[in-house]
Tab-separated table of C-alpha atoms in Angstrom:
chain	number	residue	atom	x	y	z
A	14	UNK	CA	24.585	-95.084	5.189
A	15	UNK	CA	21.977	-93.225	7.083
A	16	UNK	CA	23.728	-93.567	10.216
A	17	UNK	CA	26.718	-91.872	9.356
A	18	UNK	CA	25.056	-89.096	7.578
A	19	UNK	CA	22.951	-87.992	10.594
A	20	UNK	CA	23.701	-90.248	13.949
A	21	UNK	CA	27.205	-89.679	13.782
A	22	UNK	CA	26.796	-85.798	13.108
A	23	UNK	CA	24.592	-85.013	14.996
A	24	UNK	CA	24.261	-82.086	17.940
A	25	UNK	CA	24.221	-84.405	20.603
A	26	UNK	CA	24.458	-81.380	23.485
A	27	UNK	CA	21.146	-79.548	22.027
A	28	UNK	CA	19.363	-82.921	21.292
A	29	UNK	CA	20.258	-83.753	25.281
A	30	UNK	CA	18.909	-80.503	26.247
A	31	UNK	CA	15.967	-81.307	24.177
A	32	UNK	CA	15.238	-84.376	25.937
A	33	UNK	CA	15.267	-83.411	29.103
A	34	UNK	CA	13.146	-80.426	28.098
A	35	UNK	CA	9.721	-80.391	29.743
A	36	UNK	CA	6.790	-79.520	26.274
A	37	UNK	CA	4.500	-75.996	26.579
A	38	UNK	CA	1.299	-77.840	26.849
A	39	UNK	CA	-1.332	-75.801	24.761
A	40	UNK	CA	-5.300	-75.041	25.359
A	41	UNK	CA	-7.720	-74.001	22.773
A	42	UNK	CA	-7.284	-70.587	23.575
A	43	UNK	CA	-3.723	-70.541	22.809
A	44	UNK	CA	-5.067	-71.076	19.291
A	45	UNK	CA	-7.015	-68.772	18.586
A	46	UNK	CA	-6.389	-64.762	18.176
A	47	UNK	CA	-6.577	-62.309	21.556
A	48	UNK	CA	-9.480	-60.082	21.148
A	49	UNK	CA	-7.319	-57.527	22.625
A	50	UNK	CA	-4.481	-57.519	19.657
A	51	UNK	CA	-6.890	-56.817	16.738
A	52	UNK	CA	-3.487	-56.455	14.351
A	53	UNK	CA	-2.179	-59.807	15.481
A	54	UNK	CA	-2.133	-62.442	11.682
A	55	UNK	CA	-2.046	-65.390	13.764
A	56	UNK	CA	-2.068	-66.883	17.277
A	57	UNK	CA	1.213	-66.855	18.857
A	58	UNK	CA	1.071	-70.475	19.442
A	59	UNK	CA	1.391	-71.085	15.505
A	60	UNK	CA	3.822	-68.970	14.429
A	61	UNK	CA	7.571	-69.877	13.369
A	62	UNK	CA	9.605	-69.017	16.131
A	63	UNK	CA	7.328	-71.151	18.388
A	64	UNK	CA	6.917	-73.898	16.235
A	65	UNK	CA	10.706	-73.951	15.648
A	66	UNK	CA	11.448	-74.229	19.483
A	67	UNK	CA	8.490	-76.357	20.838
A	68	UNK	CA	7.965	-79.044	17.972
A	69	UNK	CA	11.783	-80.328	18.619
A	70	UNK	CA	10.919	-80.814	22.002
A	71	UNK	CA	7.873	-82.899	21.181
A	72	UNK	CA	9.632	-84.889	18.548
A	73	UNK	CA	12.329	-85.490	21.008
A	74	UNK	CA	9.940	-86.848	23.679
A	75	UNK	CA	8.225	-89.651	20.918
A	76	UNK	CA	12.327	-90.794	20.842
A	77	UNK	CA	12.421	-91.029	24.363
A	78	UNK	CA	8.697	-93.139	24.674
A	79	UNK	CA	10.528	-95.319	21.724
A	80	UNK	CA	13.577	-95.661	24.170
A	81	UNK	CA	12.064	-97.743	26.195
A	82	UNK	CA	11.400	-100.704	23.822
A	83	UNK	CA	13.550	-103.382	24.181
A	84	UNK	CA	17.552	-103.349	22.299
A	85	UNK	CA	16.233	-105.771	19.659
A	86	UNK	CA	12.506	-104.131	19.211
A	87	UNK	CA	15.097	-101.076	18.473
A	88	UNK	CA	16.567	-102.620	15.534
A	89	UNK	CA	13.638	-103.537	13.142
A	90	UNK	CA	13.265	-101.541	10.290
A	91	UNK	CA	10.127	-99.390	11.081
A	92	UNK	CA	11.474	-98.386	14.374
A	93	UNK	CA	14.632	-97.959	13.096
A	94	UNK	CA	13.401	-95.536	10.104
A	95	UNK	CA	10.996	-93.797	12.104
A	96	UNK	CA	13.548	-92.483	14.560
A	97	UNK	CA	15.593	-91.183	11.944
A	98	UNK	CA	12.825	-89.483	10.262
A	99	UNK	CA	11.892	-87.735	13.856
A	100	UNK	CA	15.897	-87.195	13.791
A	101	UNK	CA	15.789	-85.257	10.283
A	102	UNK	CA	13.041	-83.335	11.259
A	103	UNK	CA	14.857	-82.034	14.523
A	104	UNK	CA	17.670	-81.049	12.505
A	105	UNK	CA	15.645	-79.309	10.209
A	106	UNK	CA	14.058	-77.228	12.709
A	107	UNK	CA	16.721	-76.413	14.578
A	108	UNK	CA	18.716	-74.992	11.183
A	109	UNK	CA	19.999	-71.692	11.732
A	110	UNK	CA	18.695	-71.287	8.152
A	111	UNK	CA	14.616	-71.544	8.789
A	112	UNK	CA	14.911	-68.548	10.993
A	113	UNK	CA	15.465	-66.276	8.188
A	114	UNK	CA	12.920	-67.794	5.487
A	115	UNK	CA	10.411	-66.370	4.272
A	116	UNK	CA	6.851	-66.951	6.026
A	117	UNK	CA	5.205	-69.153	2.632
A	118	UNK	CA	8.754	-71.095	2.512
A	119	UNK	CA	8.854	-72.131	6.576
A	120	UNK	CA	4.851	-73.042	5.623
A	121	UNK	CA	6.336	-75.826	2.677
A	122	UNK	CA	8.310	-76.899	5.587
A	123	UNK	CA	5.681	-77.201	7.896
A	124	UNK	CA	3.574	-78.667	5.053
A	125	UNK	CA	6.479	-81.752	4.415
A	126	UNK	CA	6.760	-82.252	8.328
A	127	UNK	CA	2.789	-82.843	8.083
A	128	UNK	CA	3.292	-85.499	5.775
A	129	UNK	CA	6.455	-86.899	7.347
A	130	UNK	CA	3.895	-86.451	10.765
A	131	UNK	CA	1.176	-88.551	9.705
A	132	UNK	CA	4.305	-91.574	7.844
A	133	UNK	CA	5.665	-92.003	11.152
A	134	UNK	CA	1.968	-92.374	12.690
A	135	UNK	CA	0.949	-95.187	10.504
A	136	UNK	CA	4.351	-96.929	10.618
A	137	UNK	CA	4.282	-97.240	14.549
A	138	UNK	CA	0.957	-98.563	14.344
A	139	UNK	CA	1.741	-101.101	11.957
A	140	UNK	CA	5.068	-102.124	14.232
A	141	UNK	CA	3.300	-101.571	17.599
A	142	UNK	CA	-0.750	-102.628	17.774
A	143	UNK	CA	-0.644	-105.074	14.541
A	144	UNK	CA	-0.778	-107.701	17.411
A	145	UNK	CA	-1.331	-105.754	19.867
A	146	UNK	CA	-0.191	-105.975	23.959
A	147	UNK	CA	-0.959	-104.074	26.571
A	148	UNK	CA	2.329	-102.669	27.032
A	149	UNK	CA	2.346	-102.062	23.058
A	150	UNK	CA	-0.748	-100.382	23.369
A	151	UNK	CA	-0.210	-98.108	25.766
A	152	UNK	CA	2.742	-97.032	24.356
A	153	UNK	CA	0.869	-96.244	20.892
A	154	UNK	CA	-1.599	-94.426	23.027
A	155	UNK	CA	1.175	-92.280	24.426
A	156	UNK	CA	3.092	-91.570	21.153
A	157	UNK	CA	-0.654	-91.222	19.748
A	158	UNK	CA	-1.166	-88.686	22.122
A	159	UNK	CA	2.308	-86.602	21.333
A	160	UNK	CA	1.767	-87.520	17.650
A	161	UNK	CA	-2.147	-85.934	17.503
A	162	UNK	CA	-0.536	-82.892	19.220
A	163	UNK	CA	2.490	-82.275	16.725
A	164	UNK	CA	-0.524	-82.887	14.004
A	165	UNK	CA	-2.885	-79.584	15.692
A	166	UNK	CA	-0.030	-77.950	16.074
A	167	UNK	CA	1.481	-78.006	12.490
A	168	UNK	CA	-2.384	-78.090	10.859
A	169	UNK	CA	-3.135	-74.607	12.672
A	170	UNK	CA	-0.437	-73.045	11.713
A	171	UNK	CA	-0.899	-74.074	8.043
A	172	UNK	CA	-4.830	-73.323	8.457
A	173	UNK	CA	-3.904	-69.412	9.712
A	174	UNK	CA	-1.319	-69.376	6.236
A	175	UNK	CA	-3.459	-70.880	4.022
A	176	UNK	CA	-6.883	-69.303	5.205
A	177	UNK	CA	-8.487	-72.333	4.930
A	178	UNK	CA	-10.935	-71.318	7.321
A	179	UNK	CA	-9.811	-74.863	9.913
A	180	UNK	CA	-8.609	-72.876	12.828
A	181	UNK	CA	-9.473	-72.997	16.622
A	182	UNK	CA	-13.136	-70.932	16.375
A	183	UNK	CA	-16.861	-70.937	17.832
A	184	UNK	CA	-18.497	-73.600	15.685
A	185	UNK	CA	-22.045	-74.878	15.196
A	186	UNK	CA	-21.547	-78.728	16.177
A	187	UNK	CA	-24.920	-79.624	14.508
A	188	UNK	CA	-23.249	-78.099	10.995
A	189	UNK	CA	-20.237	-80.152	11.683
A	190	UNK	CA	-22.219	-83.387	12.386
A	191	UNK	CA	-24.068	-82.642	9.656
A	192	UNK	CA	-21.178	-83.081	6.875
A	193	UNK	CA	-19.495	-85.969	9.282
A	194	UNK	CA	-22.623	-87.733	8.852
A	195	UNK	CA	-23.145	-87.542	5.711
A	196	UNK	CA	-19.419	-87.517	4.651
A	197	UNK	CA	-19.505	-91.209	6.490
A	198	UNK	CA	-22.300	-92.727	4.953
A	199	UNK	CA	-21.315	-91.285	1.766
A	200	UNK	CA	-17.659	-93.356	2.159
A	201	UNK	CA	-18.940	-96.388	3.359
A	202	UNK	CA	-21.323	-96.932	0.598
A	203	UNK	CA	-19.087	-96.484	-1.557
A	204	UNK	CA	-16.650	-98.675	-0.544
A	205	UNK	CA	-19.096	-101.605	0.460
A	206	UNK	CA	-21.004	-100.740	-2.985
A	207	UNK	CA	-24.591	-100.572	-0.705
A	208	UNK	CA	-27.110	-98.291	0.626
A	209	UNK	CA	-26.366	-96.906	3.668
A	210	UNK	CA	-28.989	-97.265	6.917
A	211	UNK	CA	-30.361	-93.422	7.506
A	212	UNK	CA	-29.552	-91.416	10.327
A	213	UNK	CA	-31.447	-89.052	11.784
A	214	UNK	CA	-29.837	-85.904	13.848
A	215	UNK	CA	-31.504	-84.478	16.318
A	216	UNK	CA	-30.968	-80.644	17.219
A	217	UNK	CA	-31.233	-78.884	20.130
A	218	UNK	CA	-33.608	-76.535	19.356
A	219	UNK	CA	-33.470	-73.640	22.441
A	220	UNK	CA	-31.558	-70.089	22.071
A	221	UNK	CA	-30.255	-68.697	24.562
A	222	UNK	CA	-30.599	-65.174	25.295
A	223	UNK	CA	-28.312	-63.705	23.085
A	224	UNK	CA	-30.035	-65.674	20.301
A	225	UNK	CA	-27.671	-68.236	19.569
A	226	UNK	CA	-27.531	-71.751	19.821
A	227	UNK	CA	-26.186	-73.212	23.484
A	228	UNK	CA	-24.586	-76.078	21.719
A	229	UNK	CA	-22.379	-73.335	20.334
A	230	UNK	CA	-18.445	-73.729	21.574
A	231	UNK	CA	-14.644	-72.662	21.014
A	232	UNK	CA	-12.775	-76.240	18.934
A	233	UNK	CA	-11.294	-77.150	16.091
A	234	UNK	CA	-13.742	-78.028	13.088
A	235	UNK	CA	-11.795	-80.955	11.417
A	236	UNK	CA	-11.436	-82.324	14.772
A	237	UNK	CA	-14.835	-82.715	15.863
A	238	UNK	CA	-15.780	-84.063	12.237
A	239	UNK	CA	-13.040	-86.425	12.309
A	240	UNK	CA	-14.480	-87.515	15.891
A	241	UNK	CA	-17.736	-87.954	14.589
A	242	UNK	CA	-17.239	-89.214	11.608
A	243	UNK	CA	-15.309	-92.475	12.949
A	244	UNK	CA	-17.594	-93.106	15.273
A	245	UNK	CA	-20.388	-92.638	12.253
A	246	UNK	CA	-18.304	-95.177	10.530
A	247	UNK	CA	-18.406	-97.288	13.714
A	248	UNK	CA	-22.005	-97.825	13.725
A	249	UNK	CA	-22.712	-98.018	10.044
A	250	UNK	CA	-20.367	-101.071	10.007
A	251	UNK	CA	-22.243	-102.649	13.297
A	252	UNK	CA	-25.443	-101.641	11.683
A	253	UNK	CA	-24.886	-103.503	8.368
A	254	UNK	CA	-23.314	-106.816	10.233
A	255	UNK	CA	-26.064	-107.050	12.489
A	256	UNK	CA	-28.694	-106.710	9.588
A	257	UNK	CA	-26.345	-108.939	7.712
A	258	UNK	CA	-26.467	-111.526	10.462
A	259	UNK	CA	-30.276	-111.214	10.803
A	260	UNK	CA	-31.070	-112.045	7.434
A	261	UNK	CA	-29.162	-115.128	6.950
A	262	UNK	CA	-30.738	-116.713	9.865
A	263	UNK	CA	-34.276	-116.431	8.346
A	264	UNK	CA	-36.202	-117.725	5.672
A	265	UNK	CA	-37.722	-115.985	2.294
A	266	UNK	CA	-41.182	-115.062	4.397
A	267	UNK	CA	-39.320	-114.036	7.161
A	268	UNK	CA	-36.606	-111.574	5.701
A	269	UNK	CA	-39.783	-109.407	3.947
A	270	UNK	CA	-41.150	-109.146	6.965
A	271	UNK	CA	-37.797	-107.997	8.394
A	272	UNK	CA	-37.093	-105.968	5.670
A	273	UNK	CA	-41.017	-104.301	6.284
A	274	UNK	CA	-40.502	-103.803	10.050
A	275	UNK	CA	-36.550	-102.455	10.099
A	276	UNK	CA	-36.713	-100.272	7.020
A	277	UNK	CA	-37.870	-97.386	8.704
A	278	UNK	CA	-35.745	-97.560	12.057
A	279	UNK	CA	-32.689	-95.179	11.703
A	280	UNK	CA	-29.441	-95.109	13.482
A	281	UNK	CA	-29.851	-91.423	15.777
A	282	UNK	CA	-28.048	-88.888	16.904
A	283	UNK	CA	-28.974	-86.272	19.300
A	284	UNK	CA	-26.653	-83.219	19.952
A	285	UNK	CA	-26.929	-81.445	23.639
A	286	UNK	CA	-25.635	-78.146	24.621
A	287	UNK	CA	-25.061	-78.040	28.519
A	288	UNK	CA	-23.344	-75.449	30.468
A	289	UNK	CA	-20.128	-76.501	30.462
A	290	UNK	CA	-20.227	-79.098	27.710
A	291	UNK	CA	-21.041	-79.792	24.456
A	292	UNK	CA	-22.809	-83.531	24.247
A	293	UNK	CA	-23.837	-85.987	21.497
A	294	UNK	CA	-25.263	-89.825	21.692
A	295	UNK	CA	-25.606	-91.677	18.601
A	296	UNK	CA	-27.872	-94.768	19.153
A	297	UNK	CA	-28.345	-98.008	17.110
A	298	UNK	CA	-29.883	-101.004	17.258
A	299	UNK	CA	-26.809	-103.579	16.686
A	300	UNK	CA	-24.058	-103.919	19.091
A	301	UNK	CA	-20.352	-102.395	17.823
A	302	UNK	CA	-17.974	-105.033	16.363
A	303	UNK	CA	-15.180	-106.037	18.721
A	304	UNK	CA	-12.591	-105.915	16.851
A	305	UNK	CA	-13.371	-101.687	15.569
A	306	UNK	CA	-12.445	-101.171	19.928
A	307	UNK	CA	-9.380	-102.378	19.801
A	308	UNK	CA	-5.751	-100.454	19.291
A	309	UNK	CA	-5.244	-101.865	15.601
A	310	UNK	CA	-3.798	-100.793	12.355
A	311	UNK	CA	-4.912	-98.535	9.318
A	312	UNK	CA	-8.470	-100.297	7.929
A	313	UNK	CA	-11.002	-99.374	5.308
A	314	UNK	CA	-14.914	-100.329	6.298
A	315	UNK	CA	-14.253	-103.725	4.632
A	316	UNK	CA	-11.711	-104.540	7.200
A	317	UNK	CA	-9.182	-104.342	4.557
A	318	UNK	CA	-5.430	-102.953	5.408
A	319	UNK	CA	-4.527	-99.639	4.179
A	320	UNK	CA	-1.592	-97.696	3.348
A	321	UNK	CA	0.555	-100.445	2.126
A	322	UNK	CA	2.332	-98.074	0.118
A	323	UNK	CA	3.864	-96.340	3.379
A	324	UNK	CA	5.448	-99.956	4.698
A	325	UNK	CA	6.667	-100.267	0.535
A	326	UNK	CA	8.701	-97.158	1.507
A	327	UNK	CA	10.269	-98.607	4.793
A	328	UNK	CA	13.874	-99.227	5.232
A	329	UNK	CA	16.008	-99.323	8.296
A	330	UNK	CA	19.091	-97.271	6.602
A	331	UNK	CA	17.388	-95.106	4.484
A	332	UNK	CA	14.207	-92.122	4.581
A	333	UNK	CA	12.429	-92.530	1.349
A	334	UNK	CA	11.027	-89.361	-0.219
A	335	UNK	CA	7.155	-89.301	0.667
A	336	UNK	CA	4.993	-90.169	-2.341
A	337	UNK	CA	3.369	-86.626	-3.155
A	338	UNK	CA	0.055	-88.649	-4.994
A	339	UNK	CA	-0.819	-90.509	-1.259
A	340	UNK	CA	0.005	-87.406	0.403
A	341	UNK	CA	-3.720	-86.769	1.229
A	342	UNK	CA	-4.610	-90.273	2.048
A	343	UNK	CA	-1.504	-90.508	4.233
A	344	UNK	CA	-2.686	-87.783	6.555
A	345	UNK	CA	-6.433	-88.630	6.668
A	346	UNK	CA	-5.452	-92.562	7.348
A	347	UNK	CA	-3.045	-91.384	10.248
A	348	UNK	CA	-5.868	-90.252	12.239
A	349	UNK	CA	-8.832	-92.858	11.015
A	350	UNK	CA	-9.562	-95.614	14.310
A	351	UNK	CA	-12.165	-95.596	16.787
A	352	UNK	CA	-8.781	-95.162	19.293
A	353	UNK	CA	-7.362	-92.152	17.467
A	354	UNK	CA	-11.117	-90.500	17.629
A	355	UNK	CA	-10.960	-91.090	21.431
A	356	UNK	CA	-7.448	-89.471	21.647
A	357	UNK	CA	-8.762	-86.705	19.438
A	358	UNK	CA	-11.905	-86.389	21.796
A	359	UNK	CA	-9.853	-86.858	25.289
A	360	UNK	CA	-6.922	-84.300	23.999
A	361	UNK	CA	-8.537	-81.171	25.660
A	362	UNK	CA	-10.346	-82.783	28.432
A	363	UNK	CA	-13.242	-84.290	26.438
A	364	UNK	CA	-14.521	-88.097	26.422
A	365	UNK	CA	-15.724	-90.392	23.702
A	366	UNK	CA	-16.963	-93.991	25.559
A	367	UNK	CA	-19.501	-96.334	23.809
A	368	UNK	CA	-21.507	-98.411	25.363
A	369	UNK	CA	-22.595	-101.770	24.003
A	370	UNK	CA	-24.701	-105.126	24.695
A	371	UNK	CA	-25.646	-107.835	22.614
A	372	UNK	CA	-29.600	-107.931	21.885
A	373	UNK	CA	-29.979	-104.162	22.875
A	374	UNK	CA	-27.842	-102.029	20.539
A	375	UNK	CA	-25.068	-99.491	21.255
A	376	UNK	CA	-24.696	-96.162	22.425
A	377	UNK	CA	-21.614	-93.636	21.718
A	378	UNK	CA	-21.586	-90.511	23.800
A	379	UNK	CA	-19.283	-87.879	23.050
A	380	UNK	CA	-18.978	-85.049	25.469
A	381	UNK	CA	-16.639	-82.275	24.693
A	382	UNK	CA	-15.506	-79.448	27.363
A	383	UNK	CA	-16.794	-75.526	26.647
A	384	UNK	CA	-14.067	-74.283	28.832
A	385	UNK	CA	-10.939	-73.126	25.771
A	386	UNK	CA	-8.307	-72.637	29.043
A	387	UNK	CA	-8.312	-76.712	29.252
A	388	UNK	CA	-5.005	-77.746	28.806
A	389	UNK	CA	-3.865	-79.969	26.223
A	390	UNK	CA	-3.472	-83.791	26.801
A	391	UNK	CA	0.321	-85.164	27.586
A	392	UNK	CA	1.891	-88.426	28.479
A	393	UNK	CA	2.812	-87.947	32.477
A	394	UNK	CA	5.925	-87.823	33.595
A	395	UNK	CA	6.125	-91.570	34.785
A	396	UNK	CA	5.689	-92.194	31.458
A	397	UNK	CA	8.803	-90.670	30.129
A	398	UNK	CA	10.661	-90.942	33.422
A	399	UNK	CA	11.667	-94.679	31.884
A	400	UNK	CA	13.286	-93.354	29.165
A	401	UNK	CA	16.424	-95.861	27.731
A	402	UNK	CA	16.408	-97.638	30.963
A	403	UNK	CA	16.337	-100.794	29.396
A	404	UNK	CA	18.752	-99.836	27.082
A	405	UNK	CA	21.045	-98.991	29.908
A	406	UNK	CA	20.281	-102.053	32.044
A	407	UNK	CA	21.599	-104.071	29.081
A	408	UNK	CA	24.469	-102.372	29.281
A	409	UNK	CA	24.578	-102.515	32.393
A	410	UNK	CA	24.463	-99.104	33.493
A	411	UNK	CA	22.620	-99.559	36.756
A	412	UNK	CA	23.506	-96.771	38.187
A	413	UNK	CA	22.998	-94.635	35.664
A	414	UNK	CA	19.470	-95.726	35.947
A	415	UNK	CA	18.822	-95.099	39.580
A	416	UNK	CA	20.236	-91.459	38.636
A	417	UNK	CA	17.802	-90.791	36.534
A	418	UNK	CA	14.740	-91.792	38.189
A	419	UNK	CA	12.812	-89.102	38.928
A	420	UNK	CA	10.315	-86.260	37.502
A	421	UNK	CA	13.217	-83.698	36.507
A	422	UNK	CA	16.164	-85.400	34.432
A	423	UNK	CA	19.595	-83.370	34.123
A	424	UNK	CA	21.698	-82.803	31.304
A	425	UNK	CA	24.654	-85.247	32.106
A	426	UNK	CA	21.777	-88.204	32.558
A	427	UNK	CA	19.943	-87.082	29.214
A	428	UNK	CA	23.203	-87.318	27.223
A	429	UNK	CA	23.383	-90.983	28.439
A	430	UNK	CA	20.229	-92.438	27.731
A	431	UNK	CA	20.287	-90.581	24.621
A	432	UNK	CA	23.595	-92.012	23.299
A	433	UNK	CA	22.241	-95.460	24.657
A	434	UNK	CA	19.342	-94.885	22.692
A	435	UNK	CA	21.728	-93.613	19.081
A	436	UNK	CA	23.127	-96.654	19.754
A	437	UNK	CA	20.604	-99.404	19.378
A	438	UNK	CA	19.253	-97.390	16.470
A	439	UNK	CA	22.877	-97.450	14.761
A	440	UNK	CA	24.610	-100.369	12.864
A	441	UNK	CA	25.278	-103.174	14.668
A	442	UNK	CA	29.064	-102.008	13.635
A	443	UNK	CA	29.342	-99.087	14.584
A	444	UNK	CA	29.335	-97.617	18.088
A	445	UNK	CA	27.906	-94.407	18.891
A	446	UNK	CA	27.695	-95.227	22.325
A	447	UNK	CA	29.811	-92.988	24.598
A	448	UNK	CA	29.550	-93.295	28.880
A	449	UNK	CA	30.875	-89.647	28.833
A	450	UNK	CA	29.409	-87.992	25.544
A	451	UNK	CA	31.905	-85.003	23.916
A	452	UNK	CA	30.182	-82.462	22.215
A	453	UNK	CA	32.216	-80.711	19.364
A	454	UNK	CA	30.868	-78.616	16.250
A	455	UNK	CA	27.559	-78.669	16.726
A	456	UNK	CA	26.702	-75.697	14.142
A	457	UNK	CA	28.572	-77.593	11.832
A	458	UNK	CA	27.668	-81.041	12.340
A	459	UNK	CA	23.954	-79.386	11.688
A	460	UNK	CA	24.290	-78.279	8.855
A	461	UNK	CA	25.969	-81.410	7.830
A	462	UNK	CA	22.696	-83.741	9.153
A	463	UNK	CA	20.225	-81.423	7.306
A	464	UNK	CA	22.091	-81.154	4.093
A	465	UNK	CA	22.713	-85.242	3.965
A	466	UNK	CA	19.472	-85.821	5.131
């Protein structure tokens, strides 16, 4: 069983330190190279020994947001698997071996904990915002917002390996929107089997002094195409409804008129450089479908579940190998949603609203920070100040509660909600639950969880 192979072996005194570690929050700056170290490969903030001691700390703090779900929530089987998977990775980074590797081996490890990154993504979503609360929701925003940062973190460094040309760098947004715009319409038509309403991008056309472009700006190029191509998608789909809507409600003389008078009325959007942001508005005609707004599961334009082959792979006692032919679809789907665009666009202090009305259109305005010191974006400490406290509370641990209330968490209160928290992941049999946790053989119960695992 799963549980005894890692729950039961695992380094409970690092795993409390790492819970009540506080995360290195990140700006775009950290991700790029100093101008100053000309012989530096890669930013600091990508390299192994980072990696190895921040990303434990992050995976750590998604257990302790999933802590505070209710005992029984606990036990089903994508919760359950999900925290074991986050489990397996810990142990894997904390190894004693991965220090030693060699830099293209700890890059296939990054590359699996990529894949296993963007699993767990899609599996929350499907157990949290398939009917979605507003507790549920904001809980998949938090996790969302931990989950996008593990994702940067793990696709820069294997950007800077690989050369693939993806990293933190000065970009041309009207390039990027561009191939998002395209790469949108493109996807859509194919999958609704249709052509695809035009849409016409508009460029700022001054230069500044230097001779550049001012719409010019320090980010990540996948991210801002990912950003703008869901929201691409977004209207498309609105676009093509509306029309849809339009022409069943007339007759044959009517609809060629319709067809005369819309055919030449593209969707727009118009890209701004300001002086401390980087803006774009895409305006249409139809208003944006409800239900593309809300927190919501893994859909194709058609509306159409995706991914099924994840949930296929779900079990509450075991981690399945990851099926290396969805790889690729895996990791794009674990970011697609009009909400994960707006954590993408809100993760270093940018926006992404829309604005829509019923007989007048839609707007969706996108403005994006110049400043690369911005921080990154992180659940507050209220929100994983509650960690296992229901947990504890049905055991009755009320004081242990009260103790750790409170920004800064110590070690002896960690321990506790993380055993509570072992504990309604475990078998129902077994108890892994220990008021006063002892801590014995940690290298070796590592080694054991990894190898098991």
């Amino acid at each position: 069983m799963l549980q005894s192979q890692i729950i039961n072996v695992l380094p409970r005194r690092i795993l409390a330190g790492l819970w009540a570690t506080p995360e290195t929050r990140l700006s775009l700056s950290h991700l790029t190279k100093s101008s100053d170290n000309s012989q530096q490969s890669q930013p600091a903030a990508t390299t192994s020994s980072f990696l190895s001691t921040e990303l434990p700390v992050r995976y750590t703090h998604i257990l302790r947001l999933l802590s505070t779900l209710s005992p029984d929530s606990l036990q089903s089987p994508i919760v359950r698997n999900v925290a074991h998977s986050y489990l397996r990775d810990i142990c894997t980074l904390l190894h004693p071996s991965l220090k030693g590797t060699s830099p293209k081996a700890f890059s296939n490890v990054i590359s699996r904990l990529r894949q296993s990154q963007a699993t767990n993504l899609i599996r929350l979503r499907y157990a949290l915002v398939s009917a979605p609360t507003s507790s549920s929701a904001a809980l998949m925003e938090n996790i969302s917002n931990i989950g996008f940062g593990i994702h940067l973190l793990l696709d820069q460094h294997l950007s800077w390996s690989n050369d693939d040309k993806d990293h933190a760098q000065l970009i041309c947004p009207e390039e990027v929107a561009h191939k998002a715009v395209g790469d949108a319409r493109k996807d859509v038509s194919d999958i609704l089997g249709r052509s695809m309403p035009e849409i016409e991008i508009k460029k700022d056309t001054r230069k500044t002094k230097k001779g550049g472009s001012p719409s010019e700006f320090t980010f990540v190029p996948s991210v801002l195409h990912r950003i703008l191509y869901e929201s691409t998608v977004l209207s498309l789909k609105a676009q093509i409804s509306h029309n849809d809507d339009t022409v069943r409600s007339l007759n044959w003389i009517q609809r060629q008129l319709h067809s005369r008078r819309n055919q030449n009325r593209p969707l727009s959007l118009r890209i701004f450089g300001g002086p401390t942001s980087v803006g774009f508005r895409m305006d249409a005609t139809a208003p944006l479908l409800t239900n593309d707004l809300i927190p919501g599961i893994p859909r194709d334009p058609m509306g159409i579940p995706t991914c099924a082959h994840v949930l296929g792979k779900t079990g509450a006692t075991t981690i399945d190998p990851i099926d290396t032919n969805n790889v690729a679809n895996t990791e794009w789907e674990a970011l697609s949603g009009w909400r994960s665009a707006k954590a993408l666009a809100s993760h270093w202090g940018g926006n992404l609203d829309a604005v829509t009305v019923d007989g007048l259109g839609s707007t969706i305005y996108l403005a994006l920070d110049r400043d690369p010191s911005l921080l990154e974006r992180y659940p507050s400490r209220l929100s994983l100040s509650s960690s296992a406290h229901s947990l504890l509370r049905h055991h009755r641990r009320t004081s242990v509660v009260a103790a750790s209330e409170g920004a800064s968490l110590s070690i002896q209160a960690a321990a506790t909600q993380l055993d509570a928290f072992l504990y309604a992941i475990s078998d129902s049999q077994q108890s892994t639950f220990n008021p006063t946790p002892l801590y014995h053989h940690h290298s070796v119960s590592l080694s054991a969880a990894v190898g098991h695992a």
